[in-house]
Amino acid sequence: EIASQALGRALFAREVSAYWLRRSWDYIRSEPLDWIRLMGRKWLIVWNVRELEDADDFYLYQKWSWLLRGLGWANHFGLLVPLAAMGLVLTWRQWRELWLLYALLLSFALTVALFYVFGRHRLAMVPALALFAGASLSQFGPLFRKREVRQSLIAAAALLLTIAMVYWPVMGERTPSAAGLNNLGIVLAQQGRIEMALRSYRLALQAEPRFIAAHYNLATLLARHGKIDEAKLLLHEAIKINPGYAMAHNKLGEITAAQGDLEVAVVHFREAVGIQPQLAEARRNLEKAIALRNKKP
């Protein structure tokens, strides 16, 4: 959508990819230090204890599943990665036999950091991490009993330093995300559980006040149930956050048209079409509003 707006026409998938690739290279060339800082932050996120959600939110599902709540206390990168770091130290003397595992783990981590960090994207790292974590559990005890103090201290230091890294608060609390709460609100609204849907949208905005999708969905549901003033306020807030949000302009046009203010509705519909010409709903609304306005005496 953003690429299409920038180029002023509908794009094929390969054209969208080419657009963002050009934008990425332009950014790296113009802001190299900022890009390095960004990559450093993304590298920390790759190993962080918090799962970065995509369409599915693990922390939201935990509220509905006793099994996930039970597993969640230990089944995460906050335990796996430190143990794997200690295992890497303890198995370093076997690097000739294990170099392929090192290469796989590093390549997976770099790929995730370079592109987009999601919990599901870093899942490919888990098998290699689990092998090294298992090595730490099997080798540290015998090593300690043999009183190999130096190697034991190095392994323990690796464990503690990695714990500090993975628990570094680079991503916020391990709580349901705005996107997850917004998606839950959509499902609840479809099921007719309106009050629960409204609460979920409001929680999404508490979690991320600038999350415009939650503004839009909450406004749509409020307008559908007669709370017009609050709905319009939310849509104006969404447009203030992102003036190029065509759907918010279109929804404001629909609300004002339903109130009989066709002049203002036409302005909003035109704004929506100007921002996103391929938004068919806004085009239809604009044509209808103009026709109704012209029929007025």
Short mmCIF file of N, CA and C in Angstrom, two decimals, residues 226-234 259:
data_model
loop_
_atom_site.label_atom_id
_atom_site.label_comp_id
_atom_site.label_asym_id
_atom_site.label_seq_id
_atom_site.Cartn_x
_atom_site.Cartn_y
_atom_site.Cartn_z
N GLY A 226 -23.90 3.30 17.77
CA GLY A 226 -24.47 4.60 18.08
C GLY A 226 -23.58 5.57 18.83
N LYS A 227 -22.35 5.21 19.12
CA LYS A 227 -21.46 6.12 19.86
C LYS A 227 -20.62 6.92 18.85
N ILE A 228 -21.31 7.84 18.17
CA ILE A 228 -20.74 8.52 17.01
C ILE A 228 -19.62 9.48 17.40
N ASP A 229 -19.83 10.27 18.43
CA ASP A 229 -18.83 11.29 18.79
C ASP A 229 -17.49 10.66 19.15
N GLU A 230 -17.53 9.59 19.94
CA GLU A 230 -16.28 8.93 20.31
C GLU A 230 -15.62 8.29 19.10
N ALA A 231 -16.45 7.74 18.20
CA ALA A 231 -15.91 7.12 16.99
C ALA A 231 -15.20 8.16 16.13
N LYS A 232 -15.82 9.32 15.95
CA LYS A 232 -15.19 10.37 15.13
C LYS A 232 -13.90 10.87 15.77
N LEU A 233 -13.90 10.98 17.08
CA LEU A 233 -12.69 11.42 17.78
C LEU A 233 -11.54 10.44 17.54
N LEU A 234 -11.83 9.16 17.63
CA LEU A 234 -10.80 8.14 17.41
C LEU A 234 -10.26 8.19 15.98
N GLN A 259 -24.92 11.07 8.93
CA GLN A 259 -25.48 12.17 9.72
C GLN A 259 -26.10 13.25 8.83
#
